[in-house]
mmCIF file of C-alpha atoms and ligand atoms in Angstrom:
data_model
loop_
_atom_site.group_PDB
_atom_site.id
_atom_site.type_symbol
_atom_site.label_atom_id
_atom_site.label_comp_id
_atom_site.label_asym_id
_atom_site.label_seq_id
_atom_site.Cartn_x
_atom_site.Cartn_y
_atom_site.Cartn_z
ATOM 1 C CA MET Z 1 -44.689 -64.967 -38.925
ATOM 2 C CA THR Z 2 -44.474 -67.111 -42.567
ATOM 3 C CA SER Z 3 -42.605 -69.757 -42.303
ATOM 4 C CA ARG Z 4 -39.870 -68.749 -45.502
ATOM 5 C CA THR Z 5 -39.738 -71.557 -48.327
ATOM 6 C CA PRO Z 6 -36.077 -73.085 -48.104
ATOM 7 C CA VAL Z 7 -33.900 -72.165 -50.864
ATOM 8 C CA ASP Z 8 -31.277 -74.464 -53.282
ATOM 9 C CA LEU Z 9 -28.537 -72.044 -53.882
ATOM 10 C CA TYR Z 10 -26.336 -75.238 -54.797
ATOM 11 C CA GLY Z 11 -29.147 -76.872 -56.832
ATOM 12 C CA LYS Z 12 -30.359 -76.742 -60.193
ATOM 13 C CA ALA Z 13 -33.691 -74.719 -59.684
ATOM 14 C CA ALA Z 14 -34.213 -71.059 -60.906
ATOM 15 C CA LEU Z 15 -34.087 -68.404 -58.424
ATOM 16 C CA PRO Z 16 -37.017 -67.086 -56.489
ATOM 17 C CA PRO Z 17 -39.132 -69.991 -55.657
ATOM 18 C CA CYS Z 18 -41.791 -67.604 -55.574
ATOM 19 C CA ASP Z 19 -44.431 -66.237 -58.862
ATOM 20 C CA GLY Z 20 -42.156 -63.917 -61.542
ATOM 21 C CA PRO Z 21 -39.662 -64.461 -63.543
ATOM 22 C CA ARG Z 22 -36.067 -66.354 -61.817
ATOM 23 C CA LEU Z 23 -32.956 -66.442 -62.823
ATOM 24 C CA LYS Z 24 -31.134 -70.491 -63.730
ATOM 25 C CA PRO Z 25 -27.590 -71.602 -61.859
ATOM 26 C CA PHE Z 26 -24.771 -70.591 -63.906
ATOM 27 C CA LYS Z 27 -23.388 -73.051 -65.856
ATOM 28 C CA TYR Z 28 -19.928 -73.653 -64.780
ATOM 29 C CA ARG Z 29 -20.536 -73.038 -61.359
ATOM 30 C CA LYS Z 30 -18.612 -76.257 -60.246
ATOM 31 C CA GLU Z 31 -15.548 -74.635 -62.069
ATOM 32 C CA SER Z 32 -12.669 -74.031 -59.580
ATOM 33 C CA ILE Z 33 -12.577 -70.311 -58.948
ATOM 34 C CA GLU Z 34 -10.100 -68.097 -58.284
ATOM 35 C CA PHE Z 35 -9.944 -64.402 -57.230
ATOM 36 C CA VAL Z 36 -7.927 -61.296 -59.280
ATOM 37 C CA SER Z 37 -9.471 -58.384 -57.840
ATOM 38 C CA LEU Z 38 -12.165 -56.633 -56.044
ATOM 39 C CA LEU Z 39 -13.589 -54.258 -59.047
ATOM 40 C CA SER Z 40 -16.095 -52.361 -56.486
ATOM 41 C CA GLU Z 41 -14.918 -50.265 -54.143
ATOM 42 C CA PRO Z 42 -13.001 -50.779 -51.078
ATOM 43 C CA PRO Z 43 -15.192 -51.737 -47.884
ATOM 44 C CA SER Z 44 -13.084 -48.529 -46.229
ATOM 45 C CA SER Z 45 -13.937 -46.210 -49.044
ATOM 46 C CA SER Z 46 -18.047 -46.897 -49.557
ATOM 47 C CA PRO Z 47 -19.841 -45.515 -46.740
ATOM 48 C CA THR Z 48 -22.853 -45.759 -49.070
ATOM 49 C CA GLY Z 49 -23.358 -49.053 -47.732
ATOM 50 C CA ALA Z 50 -23.407 -51.167 -51.065
ATOM 51 C CA CYS Z 51 -25.807 -54.268 -50.903
ATOM 52 C CA ALA Z 52 -22.397 -56.677 -51.856
ATOM 53 C CA HIS Z 53 -18.808 -56.853 -53.283
ATOM 54 C CA VAL Z 54 -18.232 -57.061 -56.946
ATOM 55 C CA PHE Z 55 -14.420 -59.620 -57.814
ATOM 56 C CA LYS Z 56 -13.194 -59.994 -60.601
ATOM 57 C CA VAL Z 57 -12.462 -63.908 -61.053
ATOM 58 C CA LYS Z 58 -11.709 -66.950 -63.008
ATOM 59 C CA PHE Z 59 -13.682 -69.973 -63.386
ATOM 60 C CA GLY Z 60 -11.478 -73.304 -64.604
ATOM 61 C CA LYS Z 61 -10.219 -72.787 -68.340
ATOM 62 C CA ARG Z 62 -13.766 -70.410 -69.131
ATOM 63 C CA GLY Z 63 -11.885 -67.117 -68.819
ATOM 64 C CA TYR Z 64 -12.890 -63.889 -66.309
ATOM 65 C CA TYR Z 65 -16.085 -62.541 -65.402
ATOM 66 C CA ALA Z 66 -17.192 -60.649 -62.799
ATOM 67 C CA LEU Z 67 -18.964 -62.151 -59.225
ATOM 68 C CA LYS Z 68 -20.999 -60.075 -57.163
ATOM 69 C CA ILE Z 69 -21.106 -61.756 -53.731
ATOM 70 C CA PHE Z 70 -23.957 -60.069 -51.824
ATOM 71 C CA LYS Z 71 -24.303 -59.207 -48.709
ATOM 72 C CA PHE Z 72 -26.529 -61.009 -46.132
ATOM 73 C CA LYS Z 73 -30.039 -59.009 -44.814
ATOM 74 C CA LYS Z 74 -32.121 -59.866 -42.009
ATOM 75 C CA ILE Z 75 -35.693 -59.944 -42.098
ATOM 76 C CA GLN Z 76 -35.836 -57.472 -39.947
ATOM 77 C CA ASP Z 77 -34.132 -55.166 -41.237
ATOM 78 C CA LEU Z 78 -35.988 -55.624 -44.929
ATOM 79 C CA ARG Z 79 -39.548 -55.135 -42.785
ATOM 80 C CA GLY Z 80 -37.743 -52.129 -40.935
ATOM 81 C CA GLU Z 81 -36.606 -49.883 -44.007
ATOM 82 C CA GLN Z 82 -38.653 -47.484 -46.336
ATOM 83 C CA TRP Z 83 -42.036 -49.095 -46.506
ATOM 84 C CA ALA Z 84 -42.108 -50.011 -42.957
ATOM 85 C CA LEU Z 85 -45.477 -49.069 -43.137
ATOM 86 C CA SER Z 86 -47.645 -50.561 -45.170
ATOM 87 C CA ASN Z 87 -45.027 -53.702 -45.592
ATOM 88 C CA GLU Z 88 -46.662 -55.476 -42.375
ATOM 89 C CA ASN Z 89 -49.106 -58.027 -44.366
ATOM 90 C CA VAL Z 90 -46.393 -59.204 -46.870
ATOM 91 C CA SER Z 91 -45.557 -62.450 -46.160
ATOM 92 C CA ASP Z 92 -42.033 -63.020 -45.126
ATOM 93 C CA ASP Z 93 -41.324 -64.989 -48.428
ATOM 94 C CA ASP Z 94 -42.943 -62.174 -50.391
ATOM 95 C CA LEU Z 95 -40.777 -59.513 -48.620
ATOM 96 C CA VAL Z 96 -37.313 -61.793 -48.973
ATOM 97 C CA PHE Z 97 -37.672 -63.297 -52.636
ATOM 98 C CA HIS Z 98 -38.819 -59.898 -54.113
ATOM 99 C CA SER Z 99 -36.881 -57.051 -51.544
ATOM 100 C CA ASP Z 100 -33.577 -58.685 -51.123
ATOM 101 C CA PRO Z 101 -31.117 -57.189 -52.908
ATOM 102 C CA PHE Z 102 -29.822 -60.656 -54.287
ATOM 103 C CA TYR Z 103 -33.152 -61.607 -55.221
ATOM 104 C CA ALA Z 104 -34.448 -58.371 -56.552
ATOM 105 C CA GLU Z 105 -31.783 -59.091 -58.818
ATOM 106 C CA CYS Z 106 -32.828 -62.200 -59.683
ATOM 107 C CA ARG Z 107 -35.842 -61.676 -60.990
ATOM 108 C CA ALA Z 108 -35.137 -58.399 -63.106
ATOM 109 C CA TYR Z 109 -32.221 -60.337 -64.473
ATOM 110 C CA GLY Z 110 -34.565 -63.694 -64.922
ATOM 111 C CA LYS Z 111 -36.670 -61.068 -66.783
ATOM 112 C CA ILE Z 112 -34.304 -60.084 -68.625
ATOM 113 C CA GLU Z 113 -33.427 -62.859 -70.381
ATOM 114 C CA GLU Z 114 -37.247 -63.216 -71.377
ATOM 115 C CA ILE Z 115 -37.465 -59.578 -73.117
ATOM 116 C CA GLU Z 116 -33.702 -60.142 -74.887
ATOM 117 C CA GLU Z 117 -34.752 -63.518 -76.160
ATOM 118 C CA SER Z 118 -38.291 -62.153 -77.732
ATOM 119 C CA MET Z 119 -36.554 -59.188 -78.836
ATOM 120 C CA ALA Z 120 -33.880 -61.548 -80.926
ATOM 121 C CA ARG Z 121 -36.712 -63.865 -81.656
ATOM 122 C CA LYS Z 122 -39.103 -61.264 -83.350
ATOM 123 C CA SER Z 123 -35.462 -59.575 -85.392
ATOM 124 C CA SER Z 124 -34.511 -62.813 -86.518
ATOM 125 C CA LYS Z 125 -37.722 -64.345 -87.492
ATOM 126 C CA ALA Z 126 -37.136 -63.534 -91.253
ATOM 127 C CA SER Z 127 -33.643 -65.520 -91.641
ATOM 128 C CA GLN Z 128 -34.919 -68.461 -89.246
ATOM 129 C CA ARG Z 129 -38.047 -69.062 -91.467
ATOM 130 C CA VAL Z 130 -35.089 -69.482 -94.837
ATOM 131 C CA ALA Z 131 -33.085 -71.614 -92.305
ATOM 132 C CA ALA Z 132 -36.173 -73.419 -91.450
ATOM 133 C CA GLN Z 133 -37.188 -74.362 -95.085
ATOM 134 C CA GLN Z 134 -33.625 -75.983 -95.617
ATOM 135 C CA ILE Z 135 -33.860 -77.905 -92.847
ATOM 136 C CA GLN Z 136 -37.180 -79.213 -93.921
ATOM 137 C CA SER Z 137 -36.111 -79.631 -97.499
ATOM 138 C CA SER Z 138 -33.061 -81.608 -96.204
ATOM 139 C CA THR Z 139 -34.552 -84.213 -94.003
ATOM 140 C CA LYS Z 140 -35.589 -86.322 -97.049
ATOM 141 C CA GLN Z 141 -32.659 -85.801 -98.885
ATOM 142 C CA THR Z 142 -28.569 -87.968 -98.505
ATOM 143 C CA LYS Z 143 -26.476 -87.680 -95.513
ATOM 144 C CA ARG Z 144 -24.431 -85.506 -97.069
ATOM 145 C CA LYS Z 145 -27.568 -83.167 -96.742
ATOM 146 C CA SER Z 146 -27.981 -83.807 -93.211
ATOM 147 C CA ARG Z 147 -24.437 -82.742 -92.668
ATOM 148 C CA SER Z 148 -26.126 -79.099 -94.842
ATOM 149 C CA GLN Z 149 -29.083 -79.104 -92.277
ATOM 150 C CA LYS Z 150 -26.598 -79.176 -89.056
ATOM 151 C CA ASN Z 151 -24.932 -76.517 -90.681
ATOM 152 C CA SER Z 152 -28.338 -74.195 -91.220
ATOM 153 C CA ARG Z 153 -29.442 -75.019 -87.763
ATOM 154 C CA SER Z 154 -25.900 -73.569 -86.323
ATOM 155 C CA GLN Z 155 -26.600 -70.402 -88.519
ATOM 156 C CA VAL Z 156 -30.099 -70.184 -87.027
ATOM 157 C CA THR Z 157 -27.771 -70.694 -83.773
ATOM 158 C CA SER Z 158 -25.461 -67.820 -84.759
ATOM 159 C CA LYS Z 159 -27.596 -65.273 -85.839
ATOM 160 C CA HIS Z 160 -30.241 -65.971 -82.736
ATOM 161 C CA SER Z 161 -26.911 -64.837 -80.748
ATOM 162 C CA VAL Z 162 -25.752 -61.814 -82.867
ATOM 163 C CA ASP Z 163 -28.963 -60.750 -82.989
ATOM 164 C CA ARG Z 164 -29.325 -61.176 -78.832
ATOM 165 C CA GLU Z 165 -26.019 -59.036 -78.045
ATOM 166 C CA ALA Z 166 -27.900 -56.764 -80.725
ATOM 167 C CA HIS Z 167 -30.540 -56.575 -77.847
ATOM 168 C CA ARG Z 168 -28.841 -55.692 -74.465
ATOM 169 C CA LEU Z 169 -30.723 -54.391 -72.264
ATOM 170 C CA ALA Z 170 -27.842 -54.791 -69.760
ATOM 171 C CA VAL Z 171 -24.262 -56.069 -68.728
ATOM 172 C CA PRO Z 172 -24.725 -59.875 -69.658
ATOM 173 C CA CYS Z 173 -25.911 -62.310 -66.338
ATOM 174 C CA TYR Z 174 -24.617 -65.575 -66.578
ATOM 175 C CA GLY Z 175 -27.088 -66.900 -63.358
ATOM 176 C CA PHE Z 176 -26.392 -67.523 -59.778
ATOM 177 C CA MET Z 177 -24.298 -69.548 -58.162
ATOM 178 C CA GLY Z 178 -23.896 -70.076 -54.217
ATOM 179 C CA LEU Z 179 -20.624 -70.039 -52.340
ATOM 180 C CA PRO Z 180 -19.618 -72.213 -49.482
ATOM 181 C CA PRO Z 181 -18.927 -69.982 -46.415
ATOM 182 C CA THR Z 182 -15.251 -71.715 -46.078
ATOM 183 C CA PHE Z 183 -14.555 -68.830 -48.892
ATOM 184 C CA GLU Z 184 -14.786 -66.010 -46.059
ATOM 185 C CA ALA Z 185 -11.372 -66.051 -44.704
ATOM 186 C CA LEU Z 186 -9.593 -66.243 -48.155
ATOM 187 C CA LEU Z 187 -11.746 -62.420 -48.868
ATOM 188 C CA ALA Z 188 -11.237 -60.979 -45.082
ATOM 189 C CA GLU Z 189 -7.343 -61.935 -45.856
ATOM 190 C CA ARG Z 190 -7.016 -60.680 -49.738
ATOM 191 C CA PHE Z 191 -9.649 -57.938 -49.839
ATOM 192 C CA GLY Z 192 -9.780 -56.441 -46.259
ATOM 193 C CA ILE Z 193 -13.434 -57.805 -46.197
ATOM 194 C CA PHE Z 194 -15.474 -58.713 -43.147
ATOM 195 C CA ASP Z 195 -18.599 -56.741 -43.522
ATOM 196 C CA TRP Z 196 -21.184 -59.853 -44.773
ATOM 197 C CA ASP Z 197 -23.850 -58.627 -42.532
ATOM 198 C CA ARG Z 198 -24.680 -61.870 -41.082
ATOM 199 C CA SER Z 199 -26.636 -62.483 -38.477
ATOM 200 C CA SER Z 200 -25.764 -63.050 -35.200
ATOM 201 C CA SER Z 201 -27.048 -66.477 -34.571
ATOM 202 C CA ASP Z 202 -25.013 -67.491 -38.088
ATOM 203 C CA GLU Z 203 -22.053 -65.227 -36.380
ATOM 204 C CA SER Z 204 -22.110 -67.947 -33.335
ATOM 205 C CA MET Z 205 -21.221 -71.113 -35.825
ATOM 206 C CA SER Z 206 -17.799 -72.079 -36.837
ATOM 207 C CA GLN Z 207 -17.029 -70.636 -40.895
ATOM 208 C CA ASP Z 208 -17.715 -74.027 -42.428
ATOM 209 C CA ILE Z 209 -20.925 -74.567 -41.495
ATOM 210 C CA ARG Z 210 -22.470 -70.798 -41.927
ATOM 211 C CA ALA Z 211 -25.000 -70.300 -44.013
ATOM 212 C CA PRO Z 212 -23.225 -70.251 -48.042
ATOM 213 C CA PHE Z 213 -22.593 -66.835 -50.321
ATOM 214 C CA ARG Z 214 -24.928 -65.870 -52.687
ATOM 215 C CA ALA Z 215 -23.951 -64.597 -56.076
ATOM 216 C CA LEU Z 216 -24.012 -63.688 -59.528
ATOM 217 C CA VAL Z 217 -21.754 -63.971 -62.385
ATOM 218 C CA LYS Z 218 -21.885 -61.332 -65.075
ATOM 219 C CA GLN Z 219 -19.841 -60.374 -67.736
ATOM 220 C CA LEU Z 220 -16.828 -58.514 -67.387
ATOM 221 C CA VAL Z 221 -17.009 -54.805 -68.509
ATOM 222 C CA GLU Z 222 -13.258 -53.237 -68.528
ATOM 223 C CA ASN Z 223 -11.698 -50.203 -69.914
ATOM 224 C CA LYS Z 224 -14.843 -49.611 -71.552
ATOM 225 C CA PRO Z 225 -16.639 -45.734 -70.690
ATOM 226 C CA ALA Z 226 -19.599 -46.274 -68.547
ATOM 227 C CA PHE Z 227 -22.062 -44.023 -70.876
ATOM 228 C CA GLY Z 228 -22.859 -45.370 -74.248
ATOM 229 C CA ARG Z 229 -25.010 -42.729 -76.580
ATOM 230 C CA PRO Z 230 -27.991 -41.406 -74.852
ATOM 231 C CA ARG Z 231 -31.156 -42.029 -76.849
ATOM 232 C CA LYS Z 232 -29.854 -45.538 -77.050
ATOM 233 C CA MET Z 233 -29.769 -45.803 -72.929
ATOM 234 C CA LEU Z 234 -33.006 -44.037 -72.887
ATOM 235 C CA ALA Z 235 -35.049 -46.696 -74.905
ATOM 236 C CA ASP Z 236 -33.184 -49.350 -72.776
ATOM 237 C CA LEU Z 237 -34.654 -48.073 -69.682
ATOM 238 C CA LYS Z 238 -38.315 -47.873 -71.497
ATOM 239 C CA ILE Z 239 -37.764 -51.135 -72.891
ATOM 240 C CA LEU Z 240 -37.832 -52.253 -69.369
ATOM 241 C CA ARG Z 241 -40.442 -50.324 -67.847
ATOM 242 C CA ALA Z 242 -42.362 -51.195 -69.998
ATOM 243 C CA HIS Z 243 -41.866 -55.223 -68.718
ATOM 244 C CA GLU Z 244 -42.360 -53.548 -65.182
ATOM 245 C CA ILE Z 245 -39.201 -53.537 -64.429
ATOM 246 C CA TYR Z 246 -37.685 -50.114 -62.296
ATOM 247 C CA GLN Z 247 -34.341 -50.502 -61.621
ATOM 248 C CA LYS Z 248 -35.067 -48.074 -58.531
ATOM 249 C CA ASP Z 249 -30.889 -46.699 -58.283
ATOM 250 C CA ILE Z 250 -30.608 -44.788 -61.481
ATOM 251 C CA ALA Z 251 -26.931 -43.267 -61.084
ATOM 252 C CA ALA Z 252 -23.790 -43.116 -63.008
ATOM 253 C CA ARG Z 253 -22.277 -45.618 -61.196
ATOM 254 C CA ASN Z 254 -25.058 -48.549 -62.039
ATOM 255 C CA TYR Z 255 -24.205 -47.971 -65.987
ATOM 256 C CA MET Z 256 -21.018 -50.119 -67.391
ATOM 257 C CA ASN Z 257 -20.126 -49.666 -71.285
ATOM 258 C CA GLY Z 258 -23.334 -47.811 -71.773
ATOM 259 C CA LEU Z 259 -25.804 -50.852 -70.195
ATOM 260 C CA LEU Z 260 -27.032 -51.276 -65.998
ATOM 261 C CA VAL Z 261 -25.566 -53.346 -64.447
ATOM 262 C CA ASP Z 262 -26.875 -53.376 -61.321
ATOM 263 C CA PHE Z 263 -30.646 -54.178 -60.145
ATOM 264 C CA GLY Z 264 -30.327 -54.582 -56.727
ATOM 265 C CA ALA Z 265 -33.095 -51.889 -55.760
ATOM 266 C CA ALA Z 266 -35.287 -53.692 -58.884
ATOM 267 C CA TRP Z 267 -39.089 -53.695 -58.465
ATOM 268 C CA THR Z 268 -39.463 -56.661 -60.993
ATOM 269 C CA SER Z 269 -43.359 -57.845 -61.393
ATOM 270 C CA PRO Z 270 -45.562 -59.341 -59.942
ATOM 271 C CA HIS Z 271 -44.330 -57.581 -56.392
ATOM 272 C CA TRP Z 272 -45.239 -56.390 -53.342
ATOM 273 C CA CYS Z 273 -44.723 -52.896 -53.225
ATOM 274 C CA LEU Z 274 -46.595 -53.101 -56.761
ATOM 275 C CA GLU Z 275 -49.619 -54.145 -55.297
ATOM 276 C CA THR Z 276 -49.550 -52.707 -51.652
ATOM 277 C CA LEU Z 277 -48.586 -49.027 -52.344
ATOM 278 C CA SER Z 278 -51.024 -46.181 -52.778
ATOM 279 C CA ARG Z 279 -51.538 -44.799 -56.184
ATOM 280 C CA ASN Z 280 -49.582 -41.559 -55.076
ATOM 281 C CA GLN Z 281 -47.050 -43.777 -54.004
ATOM 282 C CA LEU Z 282 -46.447 -46.109 -56.863
ATOM 283 C CA HIS Z 283 -46.574 -42.746 -59.393
ATOM 284 C CA TYR Z 284 -43.742 -40.847 -57.710
ATOM 285 C CA GLU Z 285 -42.218 -44.103 -56.864
ATOM 286 C CA LEU Z 286 -42.523 -45.378 -60.273
ATOM 287 C CA PHE Z 287 -41.416 -42.184 -62.348
ATOM 288 C CA SER Z 288 -38.279 -41.932 -60.222
ATOM 289 C CA ASP Z 289 -35.702 -43.649 -62.437
ATOM 290 C CA LEU Z 290 -36.792 -41.393 -65.332
ATOM 291 C CA PHE Z 291 -36.075 -37.876 -62.629
ATOM 292 C CA GLU Z 292 -32.743 -39.876 -61.472
ATOM 293 C CA TRP Z 293 -32.392 -40.661 -64.856
ATOM 294 C CA ASP Z 294 -32.446 -36.858 -66.153
ATOM 295 C CA HIS Z 295 -30.639 -35.760 -63.231
ATOM 296 C CA MET Z 296 -28.039 -38.224 -63.853
ATOM 297 C CA MET Z 297 -27.639 -36.990 -67.763
ATOM 298 C CA ARG Z 298 -27.014 -33.218 -66.183
ATOM 299 C CA GLU Z 299 -24.331 -34.291 -64.517
ATOM 300 C CA GLU Z 300 -22.593 -36.854 -66.552
ATOM 301 C CA ILE Z 301 -23.509 -35.319 -69.775
ATOM 302 C CA PRO Z 302 -24.934 -31.499 -69.727
ATOM 303 C CA SER Z 303 -24.801 -31.351 -73.782
ATOM 304 C CA THR Z 304 -27.210 -34.380 -74.256
ATOM 305 C CA VAL Z 305 -31.053 -32.888 -74.626
ATOM 306 C CA VAL Z 306 -32.400 -36.409 -74.550
ATOM 307 C CA ARG Z 307 -34.513 -36.060 -71.329
ATOM 308 C CA ALA Z 308 -36.436 -38.839 -69.800
ATOM 309 C CA ALA Z 309 -39.197 -37.201 -67.154
ATOM 310 C CA PRO Z 310 -42.109 -35.816 -69.753
ATOM 311 C CA LEU Z 311 -42.052 -32.049 -69.651
ATOM 312 C CA THR Z 312 -45.313 -31.106 -67.920
ATOM 313 C CA SER Z 313 -43.686 -33.580 -64.766
ATOM 314 C CA ARG Z 314 -40.183 -31.087 -65.532
ATOM 315 C CA LEU Z 315 -41.664 -28.012 -64.245
ATOM 316 C CA LEU Z 316 -41.233 -29.832 -60.914
ATOM 317 C CA SER Z 317 -37.837 -30.001 -60.073
ATOM 318 C CA LEU Z 318 -35.902 -33.016 -59.126
ATOM 319 C CA ARG Z 319 -35.762 -31.885 -54.745
ATOM 320 C CA ASP Z 320 -39.304 -30.575 -54.636
ATOM 321 C CA TYR Z 321 -40.209 -34.166 -56.664
ATOM 322 C CA ARG Z 322 -38.400 -35.859 -53.737
ATOM 323 C CA GLU Z 323 -39.540 -33.986 -51.410
ATOM 324 C CA LEU Z 324 -42.767 -34.415 -52.071
ATOM 325 C CA GLY Z 325 -43.264 -38.148 -52.695
ATOM 326 C CA HIS Z 326 -41.106 -38.459 -49.460
ATOM 327 C CA ASP Z 327 -44.501 -36.940 -47.807
ATOM 328 C CA MET Z 328 -46.581 -38.823 -49.872
ATOM 329 C CA LYS Z 329 -45.286 -42.000 -48.611
ATOM 330 C CA TYR Z 330 -46.456 -41.501 -45.334
ATOM 331 C CA LYS Z 331 -49.003 -39.461 -45.605
ATOM 332 C CA ASN Z 332 -50.972 -42.360 -48.054
ATOM 333 C CA ALA Z 333 -49.289 -45.462 -46.417
HETATM 334 N N1 ATP R 401 -19.898 -56.344 -64.503
HETATM 335 C C1 ATP R 401 -18.993 -55.940 -63.973
HETATM 336 N N2 ATP R 401 -17.707 -55.821 -65.123
HETATM 337 C C2 ATP R 401 -16.957 -54.617 -64.028
HETATM 338 N N3 ATP R 401 -16.987 -54.054 -62.480
HETATM 339 C C3 ATP R 401 -17.903 -54.488 -61.710
HETATM 340 C C4 ATP R 401 -18.751 -55.222 -62.900
HETATM 341 N N4 ATP R 401 -20.551 -55.022 -61.993
HETATM 342 C C5 ATP R 401 -19.939 -54.346 -61.139
HETATM 343 N N5 ATP R 401 -18.842 -53.857 -61.615
HETATM 344 C C6 ATP R 401 -18.043 -52.235 -59.854
HETATM 345 O O1 ATP R 401 -18.520 -53.083 -59.064
HETATM 346 C C7 ATP R 401 -19.214 -51.474 -58.529
HETATM 347 C C8 ATP R 401 -20.499 -51.699 -57.427
HETATM 348 O O2 ATP R 401 -21.103 -52.775 -58.318
HETATM 349 P P1 ATP R 401 -22.727 -53.112 -58.553
HETATM 350 O O3 ATP R 401 -23.787 -51.654 -58.360
HETATM 351 O O4 ATP R 401 -23.489 -54.445 -58.700
HETATM 352 O O5 ATP R 401 -22.733 -53.342 -56.802
HETATM 353 P P2 ATP R 401 -23.516 -52.524 -55.252
HETATM 354 O O6 ATP R 401 -23.187 -53.407 -54.094
HETATM 355 O O7 ATP R 401 -25.037 -52.383 -55.357
HETATM 356 O O8 ATP R 401 -22.928 -51.441 -55.682
HETATM 357 P P3 ATP R 401 -23.763 -49.925 -54.838
HETATM 358 O O9 ATP R 401 -25.025 -49.636 -53.483
HETATM 359 O O10 ATP R 401 -22.797 -48.961 -54.775
HETATM 360 O O11 ATP R 401 -24.851 -49.166 -55.693
HETATM 361 C C9 ATP R 401 -19.664 -51.012 -59.561
HETATM 362 O O12 ATP R 401 -20.223 -49.984 -60.110
HETATM 363 C C10 ATP R 401 -18.521 -51.478 -61.009
HETATM 364 O O13 ATP R 401 -17.305 -50.622 -60.367
HETATM 365 MG MG1 MG R 402 -24.671 -50.095 -57.671
#
């Protein structure tokens, strides 16, 4: 057993504390929080064992957001999950920081932010150049001109954020936050939620000194269709994959407003699975998003001709693929 790197959920440092992309804390985490409603399925009707509960919340005067509060995950459960045969040599840190749904989502969103920023920067390069020239000449001018410099800067910023919006690859995530364990009583009373999967040692402690909740703050999506244009959805998925973010749970319930919203099962490079699985395992695992995407589209938008999986692979039905993939896992481990 290796010792685990401590994590400060209330601090300023981005998470998780390991190699690869990280997510920043939510800027307004210190504002008062009001729970409005439960957005995810109520516990009684979610037999699939979701990894989190999602709430509509209000942060002080900042407005409404979606707050995804993650259940706790024991390290022995992570080790026991599907990759049990190949994870013996993986450190506790790598296992937790790559595979625990909270950290998996932090890493994926950390990387998504980098990609969106870089796409926005590229597409607004020309207008930034023009604005930069204006700024340069205005520095030599009078006070009045320095006001116009300010304006040019704000124009650059607003153009930049417009571009970022145009390059959204997922429902925006504004950062992570820790929530004091004392919220447990409120969530039980208001929403009948008790299933946080705490360890027995945590459970045996009084509520105020238990582990804090881990949460992500996202844009609230309400009254919007789950799907957008299939070509755009597929293009987004391919961009994510090209940057080695494999979402690993493509399903209609994980799309909102045409964008992916759930990265709790994602593999984001560097990831222990990408380094330790055999070639065959990786081949099937990495293609699964494409097969699942086609399957989802056949169910949800039968009229679409947009397909994700390459033609040759499509000759294999999804069921065959799953059986084969599952079989390969254990043959090649
Ligand atoms: N930003 C959001 N705005 C509005 N509703 C949301 C938002 N994020 C999630 N939800 C609702 O909560 C549900 C569960 O969210 P999410 O998929 O992130 O959690 P999960 O625990 O991983 O769920 P599952 O395991 O069922 O996929 C979504 O299907 C959606 O109905
Ligand atoms: Mg989900």
